[in-house]
């Protein structure tokens, strides 16, 4: 793969994340789901450049209360998502490894659903309480996500890493559709049947 700002490992937080399998899975999901998207938001970026992967999406926003990603063509917003007063509804949004840090996770999840027509979220999957002392909701599982989001996701998958023992749950929520799909291929088939 050619090296650019999004593939360069660099140092610090991104160096430890850039080759994560969960991020590659999110990348495939956004590439499949976001083909026609014009606007995208990432909530809780921690300075990570993965928004650069989605170069066909013209308007991209990175929001973080501490470290939004600052990159070419990216709108960077330093704010607490819960206090953020923007009324914009984005075509697609990502919120990766954030909910487990947020005390009022249900309110946060509901605001994510309102702000993103298609939402891709990831959380640590069934990590023991105390494994990471910045996580306030471990263990997180499908049931806890259901209680925060108040609905079934359209898609849910558990992703294991190879280099570390760090299972994560990735889910997709679509605003205009409640059908469950198990792969992007199946979603495409179901979408085509529904729109006939
Ligand atoms: C563990 S990092 C996740 C970074 C990246 N998304 C990833 O997948 O590695 C969590 C980030 O969420 C941000 N965050 C936590 N609560 C937030 C809130 N209420 N509003 C905005 N950002 C928040 C933190 O500042 C932190 O940068």
JSON list of C-alpha atoms and ligand atoms in Angstrom, two decimals:
[
{"chain": "A", "resi": 1, "resn": "UNK", "atom": "CA", "xyz": [0.00, 0.00, 0.00]},
{"chain": "A", "resi": 2, "resn": "UNK", "atom": "CA", "xyz": [1.32, 3.48, -0.87]},
{"chain": "A", "resi": 3, "resn": "UNK", "atom": "CA", "xyz": [2.24, 5.61, 2.11]},
{"chain": "A", "resi": 4, "resn": "UNK", "atom": "CA", "xyz": [0.27, 8.80, 2.67]},
{"chain": "A", "resi": 5, "resn": "UNK", "atom": "CA", "xyz": [-0.94, 10.61, 5.79]},
{"chain": "A", "resi": 6, "resn": "UNK", "atom": "CA", "xyz": [-3.48, 7.89, 6.47]},
{"chain": "A", "resi": 7, "resn": "UNK", "atom": "CA", "xyz": [-1.17, 4.88, 6.11]},
{"chain": "A", "resi": 8, "resn": "UNK", "atom": "CA", "xyz": [1.95, 6.38, 7.71]},
{"chain": "A", "resi": 9, "resn": "UNK", "atom": "CA", "xyz": [2.33, 4.92, 11.17]},
{"chain": "A", "resi": 10, "resn": "UNK", "atom": "CA", "xyz": [4.16, 7.89, 12.66]},
{"chain": "A", "resi": 11, "resn": "UNK", "atom": "CA", "xyz": [4.27, 7.87, 16.43]},
{"chain": "A", "resi": 12, "resn": "UNK", "atom": "CA", "xyz": [1.92, 8.21, 19.34]},
{"chain": "A", "resi": 13, "resn": "UNK", "atom": "CA", "xyz": [-1.70, 7.07, 19.40]},
{"chain": "A", "resi": 14, "resn": "UNK", "atom": "CA", "xyz": [-2.09, 6.51, 15.64]},
{"chain": "A", "resi": 15, "resn": "UNK", "atom": "CA", "xyz": [1.06, 4.36, 15.49]},
{"chain": "A", "resi": 16, "resn": "UNK", "atom": "CA", "xyz": [-0.65, 1.88, 17.78]},
{"chain": "A", "resi": 17, "resn": "UNK", "atom": "CA", "xyz": [-3.89, 1.92, 15.81]},
{"chain": "A", "resi": 18, "resn": "UNK", "atom": "CA", "xyz": [-3.05, 2.36, 12.14]},
{"chain": "A", "resi": 19, "resn": "UNK", "atom": "CA", "xyz": [-2.85, -1.36, 11.32]},
{"chain": "A", "resi": 20, "resn": "UNK", "atom": "CA", "xyz": [-5.82, -2.44, 13.43]},
{"chain": "A", "resi": 21, "resn": "UNK", "atom": "CA", "xyz": [-8.13, -4.91, 11.80]},
{"chain": "A", "resi": 22, "resn": "UNK", "atom": "CA", "xyz": [-11.21, -3.16, 13.21]},
{"chain": "A", "resi": 23, "resn": "UNK", "atom": "CA", "xyz": [-10.20, 0.03, 11.35]},
{"chain": "A", "resi": 24, "resn": "UNK", "atom": "CA", "xyz": [-9.78, -1.89, 8.08]},
{"chain": "A", "resi": 25, "resn": "UNK", "atom": "CA", "xyz": [-13.22, -3.40, 8.60]},
{"chain": "A", "resi": 26, "resn": "UNK", "atom": "CA", "xyz": [-14.65, 0.09, 9.19]},
{"chain": "A", "resi": 27, "resn": "UNK", "atom": "CA", "xyz": [-12.86, 1.25, 6.06]},
{"chain": "A", "resi": 28, "resn": "UNK", "atom": "CA", "xyz": [-14.52, -1.51, 4.00]},
{"chain": "A", "resi": 29, "resn": "UNK", "atom": "CA", "xyz": [-17.90, -0.68, 5.49]},
{"chain": "A", "resi": 30, "resn": "UNK", "atom": "CA", "xyz": [-17.61, 3.03, 4.70]},
{"chain": "A", "resi": 31, "resn": "UNK", "atom": "CA", "xyz": [-16.33, 2.25, 1.19]},
{"chain": "A", "resi": 32, "resn": "UNK", "atom": "CA", "xyz": [-19.36, 0.04, 0.63]},
{"chain": "A", "resi": 33, "resn": "UNK", "atom": "CA", "xyz": [-22.02, 2.08, 2.41]},
{"chain": "A", "resi": 34, "resn": "UNK", "atom": "CA", "xyz": [-20.77, 5.55, 1.64]},
{"chain": "A", "resi": 35, "resn": "UNK", "atom": "CA", "xyz": [-20.32, 5.41, -2.15]},
{"chain": "A", "resi": 36, "resn": "UNK", "atom": "CA", "xyz": [-22.84, 8.19, -2.75]},
{"chain": "A", "resi": 37, "resn": "UNK", "atom": "CA", "xyz": [-22.24, 10.13, 0.46]},
{"chain": "A", "resi": 38, "resn": "UNK", "atom": "CA", "xyz": [-21.39, 13.81, 0.29]},
{"chain": "A", "resi": 39, "resn": "UNK", "atom": "CA", "xyz": [-20.94, 14.51, 4.00]},
{"chain": "A", "resi": 40, "resn": "UNK", "atom": "CA", "xyz": [-19.23, 12.57, 6.76]},
{"chain": "A", "resi": 41, "resn": "UNK", "atom": "CA", "xyz": [-18.51, 13.13, 10.44]},
{"chain": "A", "resi": 42, "resn": "UNK", "atom": "CA", "xyz": [-16.17, 11.26, 12.78]},
{"chain": "A", "resi": 43, "resn": "UNK", "atom": "CA", "xyz": [-16.95, 11.67, 16.45]},
{"chain": "A", "resi": 44, "resn": "UNK", "atom": "CA", "xyz": [-14.01, 11.11, 18.82]},
{"chain": "A", "resi": 45, "resn": "UNK", "atom": "CA", "xyz": [-11.09, 11.04, 16.36]},
{"chain": "A", "resi": 46, "resn": "UNK", "atom": "CA", "xyz": [-8.19, 11.40, 18.84]},
{"chain": "A", "resi": 47, "resn": "UNK", "atom": "CA", "xyz": [-6.17, 12.98, 16.02]},
{"chain": "A", "resi": 48, "resn": "UNK", "atom": "CA", "xyz": [-6.37, 9.82, 13.84]},
{"chain": "A", "resi": 49, "resn": "UNK", "atom": "CA", "xyz": [-6.22, 10.48, 10.07]},
{"chain": "A", "resi": 50, "resn": "UNK", "atom": "CA", "xyz": [-8.59, 7.71, 8.92]},
{"chain": "A", "resi": 51, "resn": "UNK", "atom": "CA", "xyz": [-11.03, 10.26, 7.48]},
{"chain": "A", "resi": 52, "resn": "UNK", "atom": "CA", "xyz": [-8.41, 10.70, 4.71]},
{"chain": "A", "resi": 53, "resn": "UNK", "atom": "CA", "xyz": [-9.27, 7.19, 3.47]},
{"chain": "A", "resi": 54, "resn": "UNK", "atom": "CA", "xyz": [-12.63, 8.46, 2.28]},
{"chain": "A", "resi": 55, "resn": "UNK", "atom": "CA", "xyz": [-11.34, 10.90, -0.31]},
{"chain": "A", "resi": 56, "resn": "UNK", "atom": "CA", "xyz": [-14.43, 10.81, -2.56]},
{"chain": "A", "resi": 57, "resn": "UNK", "atom": "CA", "xyz": [-16.56, 12.37, 0.22]},
{"chain": "A", "resi": 58, "resn": "UNK", "atom": "CA", "xyz": [-16.20, 16.14, -0.28]},
{"chain": "A", "resi": 59, "resn": "UNK", "atom": "CA", "xyz": [-17.25, 17.39, 3.17]},
{"chain": "A", "resi": 60, "resn": "UNK", "atom": "CA", "xyz": [-15.67, 15.72, 6.16]},
{"chain": "A", "resi": 61, "resn": "UNK", "atom": "CA", "xyz": [-15.76, 16.81, 9.81]},
{"chain": "A", "resi": 62, "resn": "UNK", "atom": "CA", "xyz": [-13.69, 15.51, 12.70]},
{"chain": "A", "resi": 63, "resn": "UNK", "atom": "CA", "xyz": [-15.02, 16.27, 16.17]},
{"chain": "A", "resi": 64, "resn": "UNK", "atom": "CA", "xyz": [-13.26, 15.50, 19.43]},
{"chain": "A", "resi": 65, "resn": "UNK", "atom": "CA", "xyz": [-13.40, 17.21, 22.79]},
{"chain": "A", "resi": 66, "resn": "UNK", "atom": "CA", "xyz": [-9.61, 16.99, 23.07]},
{"chain": "A", "resi": 67, "resn": "UNK", "atom": "CA", "xyz": [-8.00, 16.22, 19.71]},
{"chain": "A", "resi": 68, "resn": "UNK", "atom": "CA", "xyz": [-10.01, 16.49, 16.50]},
{"chain": "A", "resi": 69, "resn": "UNK", "atom": "CA", "xyz": [-8.09, 15.39, 13.41]},
{"chain": "A", "resi": 70, "resn": "UNK", "atom": "CA", "xyz": [-6.63, 18.37, 11.55]},
{"chain": "A", "resi": 71, "resn": "UNK", "atom": "CA", "xyz": [-6.02, 17.53, 7.90]},
{"chain": "A", "resi": 72, "resn": "UNK", "atom": "CA", "xyz": [-6.39, 19.00, 4.46]},
{"chain": "A", "resi": 73, "resn": "UNK", "atom": "CA", "xyz": [-10.04, 19.52, 3.57]},
{"chain": "A", "resi": 74, "resn": "UNK", "atom": "CA", "xyz": [-11.22, 18.39, 7.00]},
{"chain": "A", "resi": 75, "resn": "UNK", "atom": "CA", "xyz": [-13.33, 20.62, 9.21]},
{"chain": "A", "resi": 76, "resn": "UNK", "atom": "CA", "xyz": [-11.94, 20.17, 12.73]},
{"chain": "A", "resi": 77, "resn": "UNK", "atom": "CA", "xyz": [-14.22, 20.82, 15.68]},
{"chain": "A", "resi": 78, "resn": "UNK", "atom": "CA", "xyz": [-12.99, 20.72, 19.25]},
{"chain": "A", "resi": 79, "resn": "UNK", "atom": "CA", "xyz": [-16.14, 20.22, 21.31]},
{"chain": "A", "resi": 80, "resn": "UNK", "atom": "CA", "xyz": [-17.99, 17.87, 23.59]},
{"chain": "A", "resi": 81, "resn": "UNK", "atom": "CA", "xyz": [-20.37, 16.06, 21.23]},
{"chain": "A", "resi": 82, "resn": "UNK", "atom": "CA", "xyz": [-23.20, 16.35, 23.77]},
{"chain": "A", "resi": 83, "resn": "UNK", "atom": "CA", "xyz": [-22.83, 20.16, 23.83]},
{"chain": "A", "resi": 84, "resn": "UNK", "atom": "CA", "xyz": [-22.38, 20.49, 20.06]},
{"chain": "A", "resi": 85, "resn": "UNK", "atom": "CA", "xyz": [-25.16, 22.63, 18.71]},
{"chain": "A", "resi": 86, "resn": "UNK", "atom": "CA", "xyz": [-24.86, 21.84, 14.98]},
{"chain": "A", "resi": 87, "resn": "UNK", "atom": "CA", "xyz": [-28.14, 20.65, 13.47]},
{"chain": "A", "resi": 88, "resn": "UNK", "atom": "CA", "xyz": [-26.50, 19.11, 10.43]},
{"chain": "A", "resi": 89, "resn": "UNK", "atom": "CA", "xyz": [-27.49, 15.55, 9.57]},
{"chain": "A", "resi": 90, "resn": "UNK", "atom": "CA", "xyz": [-24.52, 13.76, 7.94]},
{"chain": "A", "resi": 91, "resn": "UNK", "atom": "CA", "xyz": [-24.82, 11.18, 5.17]},
{"chain": "A", "resi": 92, "resn": "UNK", "atom": "CA", "xyz": [-22.48, 8.89, 7.09]},
{"chain": "A", "resi": 93, "resn": "UNK", "atom": "CA", "xyz": [-20.81, 9.01, 10.50]},
{"chain": "A", "resi": 94, "resn": "UNK", "atom": "CA", "xyz": [-18.27, 7.00, 12.43]},
{"chain": "A", "resi": 95, "resn": "UNK", "atom": "CA", "xyz": [-17.79, 6.82, 16.18]},
{"chain": "A", "resi": 96, "resn": "UNK", "atom": "CA", "xyz": [-15.05, 4.35, 17.00]},
{"chain": "A", "resi": 97, "resn": "UNK", "atom": "CA", "xyz": [-13.98, 3.33, 20.50]},
{"chain": "A", "resi": 98, "resn": "UNK", "atom": "CA", "xyz": [-15.71, 6.27, 22.16]},
{"chain": "A", "resi": 99, "resn": "UNK", "atom": "CA", "xyz": [-19.00, 5.14, 23.74]},
{"chain": "A", "resi": 100, "resn": "UNK", "atom": "CA", "xyz": [-17.24, 3.07, 26.40]},
{"chain": "A", "resi": 101, "resn": "UNK", "atom": "CA", "xyz": [-15.68, 6.32, 27.70]},
{"chain": "A", "resi": 102, "resn": "UNK", "atom": "CA", "xyz": [-18.89, 8.33, 27.86]},
{"chain": "A", "resi": 103, "resn": "UNK", "atom": "CA", "xyz": [-20.81, 8.37, 31.15]},
{"chain": "A", "resi": 104, "resn": "UNK", "atom": "CA", "xyz": [-24.20, 9.15, 29.53]},
{"chain": "A", "resi": 105, "resn": "UNK", "atom": "CA", "xyz": [-23.83, 6.58, 26.76]},
{"chain": "A", "resi": 106, "resn": "UNK", "atom": "CA", "xyz": [-27.55, 6.31, 25.98]},
{"chain": "A", "resi": 107, "resn": "UNK", "atom": "CA", "xyz": [-27.93, 10.07, 25.33]},
{"chain": "A", "resi": 108, "resn": "UNK", "atom": "CA", "xyz": [-24.72, 10.00, 23.29]},
{"chain": "A", "resi": 109, "resn": "UNK", "atom": "CA", "xyz": [-25.95, 7.05, 21.20]},
{"chain": "A", "resi": 110, "resn": "UNK", "atom": "CA", "xyz": [-29.32, 8.71, 20.57]},
{"chain": "A", "resi": 111, "resn": "UNK", "atom": "CA", "xyz": [-27.63, 11.89, 19.37]},
{"chain": "A", "resi": 112, "resn": "UNK", "atom": "CA", "xyz": [-25.40, 9.82, 17.04]},
{"chain": "A", "resi": 113, "resn": "UNK", "atom": "CA", "xyz": [-28.50, 8.21, 15.53]},
{"chain": "A", "resi": 114, "resn": "UNK", "atom": "CA", "xyz": [-30.09, 11.64, 14.99]},
{"chain": "A", "resi": 115, "resn": "UNK", "atom": "CA", "xyz": [-27.00, 13.16, 13.38]},
{"chain": "A", "resi": 116, "resn": "UNK", "atom": "CA", "xyz": [-26.01, 10.31, 10.99]},
{"chain": "A", "resi": 117, "resn": "UNK", "atom": "CA", "xyz": [-28.13, 8.77, 8.24]},
{"chain": "A", "resi": 118, "resn": "UNK", "atom": "CA", "xyz": [-25.72, 5.84, 8.30]},
{"chain": "A", "resi": 119, "resn": "UNK", "atom": "CA", "xyz": [-23.75, 5.30, 11.48]},
{"chain": "A", "resi": 120, "resn": "UNK", "atom": "CA", "xyz": [-20.77, 2.97, 11.95]},
{"chain": "A", "resi": 121, "resn": "UNK", "atom": "CA", "xyz": [-19.81, 2.46, 15.59]},
{"chain": "A", "resi": 122, "resn": "UNK", "atom": "CA", "xyz": [-17.26, 0.29, 17.32]},
{"chain": "A", "resi": 123, "resn": "UNK", "atom": "CA", "xyz": [-16.78, -0.60, 20.97]},
{"chain": "A", "resi": 124, "resn": "UNK", "atom": "CA", "xyz": [-14.56, -2.99, 22.92]},
{"chain": "A", "resi": 125, "resn": "UNK", "atom": "CA", "xyz": [-16.37, -6.34, 23.01]},
{"chain": "A", "resi": 126, "resn": "UNK", "atom": "CA", "xyz": [-16.82, -7.94, 26.44]},
{"chain": "A", "resi": 127, "resn": "UNK", "atom": "CA", "xyz": [-13.61, -6.54, 27.91]},
{"chain": "A", "resi": 128, "resn": "UNK", "atom": "CA", "xyz": [-13.39, -7.26, 31.63]},
{"chain": "A", "resi": 129, "resn": "UNK", "atom": "CA", "xyz": [-14.20, -4.31, 33.87]},
{"chain": "A", "resi": 130, "resn": "UNK", "atom": "CA", "xyz": [-10.91, -2.78, 35.04]},
{"chain": "A", "resi": 131, "resn": "UNK", "atom": "CA", "xyz": [-8.85, -3.89, 32.01]},
{"chain": "A", "resi": 132, "resn": "UNK", "atom": "CA", "xyz": [-8.82, -0.27, 30.83]},
{"chain": "A", "resi": 133, "resn": "UNK", "atom": "CA", "xyz": [-9.41, 2.26, 33.59]},
{"chain": "A", "resi": 134, "resn": "UNK", "atom": "CA", "xyz": [-10.74, 4.91, 31.17]},
{"chain": "A", "resi": 135, "resn": "UNK", "atom": "CA", "xyz": [-13.63, 2.65, 30.12]},
{"chain": "A", "resi": 136, "resn": "UNK", "atom": "CA", "xyz": [-16.66, 3.29, 32.27]},
{"chain": "A", "resi": 137, "resn": "UNK", "atom": "CA", "xyz": [-19.01, 0.67, 30.74]},
{"chain": "A", "resi": 138, "resn": "UNK", "atom": "CA", "xyz": [-17.01, -2.53, 30.35]},
{"chain": "A", "resi": 139, "resn": "UNK", "atom": "CA", "xyz": [-18.08, -5.18, 29.64]},
{"chain": "A", "resi": 140, "resn": "UNK", "atom": "CA", "xyz": [-19.97, -3.91, 26.56]},
{"chain": "A", "resi": 141, "resn": "UNK", "atom": "CA", "xyz": [-21.98, -6.47, 24.61]},
{"chain": "A", "resi": 142, "resn": "UNK", "atom": "CA", "xyz": [-24.89, -6.53, 22.14]},
{"chain": "A", "resi": 143, "resn": "UNK", "atom": "CA", "xyz": [-27.45, -6.18, 24.93]},
{"chain": "A", "resi": 144, "resn": "UNK", "atom": "CA", "xyz": [-25.82, -3.04, 26.32]},
{"chain": "A", "resi": 145, "resn": "UNK", "atom": "CA", "xyz": [-25.65, -1.54, 22.82]},
{"chain": "A", "resi": 146, "resn": "UNK", "atom": "CA", "xyz": [-29.35, -2.36, 22.36]},
{"chain": "A", "resi": 147, "resn": "UNK", "atom": "CA", "xyz": [-30.15, -0.55, 25.62]},
{"chain": "A", "resi": 148, "resn": "UNK", "atom": "CA", "xyz": [-28.22, 2.57, 24.47]},
{"chain": "A", "resi": 149, "resn": "UNK", "atom": "CA", "xyz": [-29.42, 2.64, 20.85]},
{"chain": "A", "resi": 150, "resn": "UNK", "atom": "CA", "xyz": [-32.95, 1.45, 21.58]},
{"chain": "A", "resi": 151, "resn": "UNK", "atom": "CA", "xyz": [-33.10, -0.61, 18.38]},
{"chain": "A", "resi": 152, "resn": "UNK", "atom": "CA", "xyz": [-31.43, -3.48, 16.61]},
{"chain": "A", "resi": 153, "resn": "UNK", "atom": "CA", "xyz": [-28.45, -2.57, 14.40]},
{"chain": "A", "resi": 154, "resn": "UNK", "atom": "CA", "xyz": [-28.70, -3.35, 10.68]},
{"chain": "A", "resi": 155, "resn": "UNK", "atom": "CA", "xyz": [-25.32, -5.05, 10.90]},
{"chain": "A", "resi": 156, "resn": "UNK", "atom": "CA", "xyz": [-23.20, -6.36, 13.76]},
{"chain": "A", "resi": 157, "resn": "UNK", "atom": "CA", "xyz": [-19.87, -8.14, 13.69]},
{"chain": "A", "resi": 158, "resn": "UNK", "atom": "CA", "xyz": [-17.23, -9.06, 16.24]},
{"chain": "A", "resi": 159, "resn": "UNK", "atom": "CA", "xyz": [-13.69, -8.37, 15.03]},
{"chain": "A", "resi": 160, "resn": "UNK", "atom": "CA", "xyz": [-10.61, -9.98, 16.59]},
{"chain": "A", "resi": 161, "resn": "UNK", "atom": "CA", "xyz": [-7.14, -8.56, 16.25]},
{"chain": "A", "resi": 162, "resn": "UNK", "atom": "CA", "xyz": [-4.18, -10.79, 15.42]},
{"chain": "A", "resi": 163, "resn": "UNK", "atom": "CA", "xyz": [-1.48, -8.83, 17.26]},
{"chain": "A", "resi": 164, "resn": "UNK", "atom": "CA", "xyz": [-3.40, -8.38, 20.50]},
{"chain": "A", "resi": 165, "resn": "UNK", "atom": "CA", "xyz": [-6.31, -9.74, 22.45]},
{"chain": "A", "resi": 166, "resn": "UNK", "atom": "CA", "xyz": [-8.69, -6.86, 21.75]},
{"chain": "A", "resi": 167, "resn": "UNK", "atom": "CA", "xyz": [-12.04, -8.03, 20.37]},
{"chain": "A", "resi": 168, "resn": "UNK", "atom": "CA", "xyz": [-14.30, -5.23, 19.19]},
{"chain": "A", "resi": 169, "resn": "UNK", "atom": "CA", "xyz": [-17.92, -5.04, 18.13]},
{"chain": "A", "resi": 170, "resn": "UNK", "atom": "CA", "xyz": [-18.69, -3.06, 14.98]},
{"chain": "A", "resi": 171, "resn": "UNK", "atom": "CA", "xyz": [-22.29, -2.12, 14.28]},
{"chain": "A", "resi": 172, "resn": "UNK", "atom": "CA", "xyz": [-24.11, -0.17, 11.57]},
{"chain": "A", "resi": 173, "resn": "UNK", "atom": "CA", "xyz": [-27.35, 1.74, 12.10]},
{"chain": "A", "resi": 174, "resn": "UNK", "atom": "CA", "xyz": [-29.28, 3.10, 9.12]},
{"chain": "A", "resi": 175, "resn": "UNK", "atom": "CA", "xyz": [-31.88, 5.82, 9.69]},
{"chain": "A", "resi": 176, "resn": "UNK", "atom": "CA", "xyz": [-34.25, 4.91, 6.88]},
{"chain": "A", "resi": 177, "resn": "UNK", "atom": "CA", "xyz": [-34.20, 1.11, 7.06]},
{"chain": "A", "resi": 178, "resn": "UNK", "atom": "CA", "xyz": [-34.51, -1.59, 9.69]},
{"chain": "A", "resi": 179, "resn": "UNK", "atom": "CA", "xyz": [-33.58, -4.68, 7.67]},
{"chain": "A", "resi": 180, "resn": "UNK", "atom": "CA", "xyz": [-30.77, -6.80, 9.05]},
{"chain": "A", "resi": 181, "resn": "UNK", "atom": "CA", "xyz": [-27.91, -7.73, 6.73]},
{"chain": "A", "resi": 182, "resn": "UNK", "atom": "CA", "xyz": [-24.90, -9.97, 7.30]},
{"chain": "A", "resi": 183, "resn": "UNK", "atom": "CA", "xyz": [-22.57, -8.60, 4.62]},
{"chain": "A", "resi": 184, "resn": "UNK", "atom": "CA", "xyz": [-22.34, -5.67, 2.21]},
{"chain": "A", "resi": 185, "resn": "UNK", "atom": "CA", "xyz": [-23.19, -8.07, -0.61]},
{"chain": "A", "resi": 186, "resn": "UNK", "atom": "CA", "xyz": [-26.37, -9.17, 1.12]},
{"chain": "A", "resi": 187, "resn": "UNK", "atom": "CA", "xyz": [-27.30, -5.57, 1.87]},
{"chain": "A", "resi": 188, "resn": "UNK", "atom": "CA", "xyz": [-26.98, -4.68, -1.80]},
{"chain": "A", "resi": 189, "resn": "UNK", "atom": "CA", "xyz": [-29.27, -7.57, -2.75]},
{"chain": "A", "resi": 190, "resn": "UNK", "atom": "CA", "xyz": [-31.83, -6.62, -0.10]},
{"chain": "A", "resi": 191, "resn": "UNK", "atom": "CA", "xyz": [-31.71, -2.93, -1.05]},
{"chain": "A", "resi": 192, "resn": "UNK", "atom": "CA", "xyz": [-32.29, -3.77, -4.72]},
{"chain": "A", "resi": 193, "resn": "UNK", "atom": "CA", "xyz": [-35.25, -6.01, -3.90]},
{"chain": "A", "resi": 194, "resn": "UNK", "atom": "CA", "xyz": [-36.78, -3.32, -1.67]},
{"chain": "A", "resi": 195, "resn": "UNK", "atom": "CA", "xyz": [-36.42, -0.55, -4.24]},
{"chain": "A", "resi": 196, "resn": "UNK", "atom": "CA", "xyz": [-38.05, -2.59, -7.11]},
{"chain": "B", "resi": 1, "resn": "LIG", "atom": "C1", "xyz": [-10.13, 5.93, 22.61]},
{"chain": "B", "resi": 1, "resn": "LIG", "atom": "S1", "xyz": [-10.26, 7.41, 21.68]},
{"chain": "B", "resi": 1, "resn": "LIG", "atom": "C2", "xyz": [-10.85, 6.75, 20.11]},
{"chain": "B", "resi": 1, "resn": "LIG", "atom": "C3", "xyz": [-10.08, 7.31, 18.96]},
{"chain": "B", "resi": 1, "resn": "LIG", "atom": "C4", "xyz": [-10.36, 6.71, 17.59]},
{"chain": "B", "resi": 1, "resn": "LIG", "atom": "N1", "xyz": [-11.75, 6.93, 17.20]},
{"chain": "B", "resi": 1, "resn": "LIG", "atom": "C5", "xyz": [-10.03, 5.24, 17.52]},
{"chain": "B", "resi": 1, "resn": "LIG", "atom": "O1", "xyz": [-10.81, 4.45, 16.95]},
{"chain": "B", "resi": 1, "resn": "LIG", "atom": "O2", "xyz": [-8.96, 4.87, 17.97]},
{"chain": "B", "resi": 1, "resn": "LIG", "atom": "C6", "xyz": [-11.70, 8.21, 22.32]},
{"chain": "B", "resi": 1, "resn": "LIG", "atom": "C7", "xyz": [-11.80, 9.66, 21.90]},
{"chain": "B", "resi": 1, "resn": "LIG", "atom": "O3", "xyz": [-13.13, 10.12, 22.18]},
{"chain": "B", "resi": 1, "resn": "LIG", "atom": "C8", "xyz": [-13.07, 11.46, 22.62]},
{"chain": "B", "resi": 1, "resn": "LIG", "atom": "N2", "xyz": [-14.30, 11.76, 23.38]},
{"chain": "B", "resi": 1, "resn": "LIG", "atom": "C9", "xyz": [-14.73, 11.14, 24.52]},
{"chain": "B", "resi": 1, "resn": "LIG", "atom": "N3", "xyz": [-15.89, 11.71, 24.93]},
{"chain": "B", "resi": 1, "resn": "LIG", "atom": "C10", "xyz": [-16.19, 12.69, 24.03]},
{"chain": "B", "resi": 1, "resn": "LIG", "atom": "C11", "xyz": [-17.26, 13.61, 23.93]},
{"chain": "B", "resi": 1, "resn": "LIG", "atom": "N4", "xyz": [-18.23, 13.67, 24.86]},
{"chain": "B", "resi": 1, "resn": "LIG", "atom": "N5", "xyz": [-17.27, 14.46, 22.90]},
{"chain": "B", "resi": 1, "resn": "LIG", "atom": "C12", "xyz": [-16.26, 14.44, 21.97]},
{"chain": "B", "resi": 1, "resn": "LIG", "atom": "N6", "xyz": [-15.22, 13.58, 22.03]},
{"chain": "B", "resi": 1, "resn": "LIG", "atom": "C13", "xyz": [-15.19, 12.70, 23.05]},
{"chain": "B", "resi": 1, "resn": "LIG", "atom": "C14", "xyz": [-11.80, 11.52, 23.46]},
{"chain": "B", "resi": 1, "resn": "LIG", "atom": "O4", "xyz": [-11.32, 12.85, 23.56]},
{"chain": "B", "resi": 1, "resn": "LIG", "atom": "C15", "xyz": [-10.88, 10.59, 22.68]},
{"chain": "B", "resi": 1, "resn": "LIG", "atom": "O5", "xyz": [-10.07, 11.32, 21.79]}
]
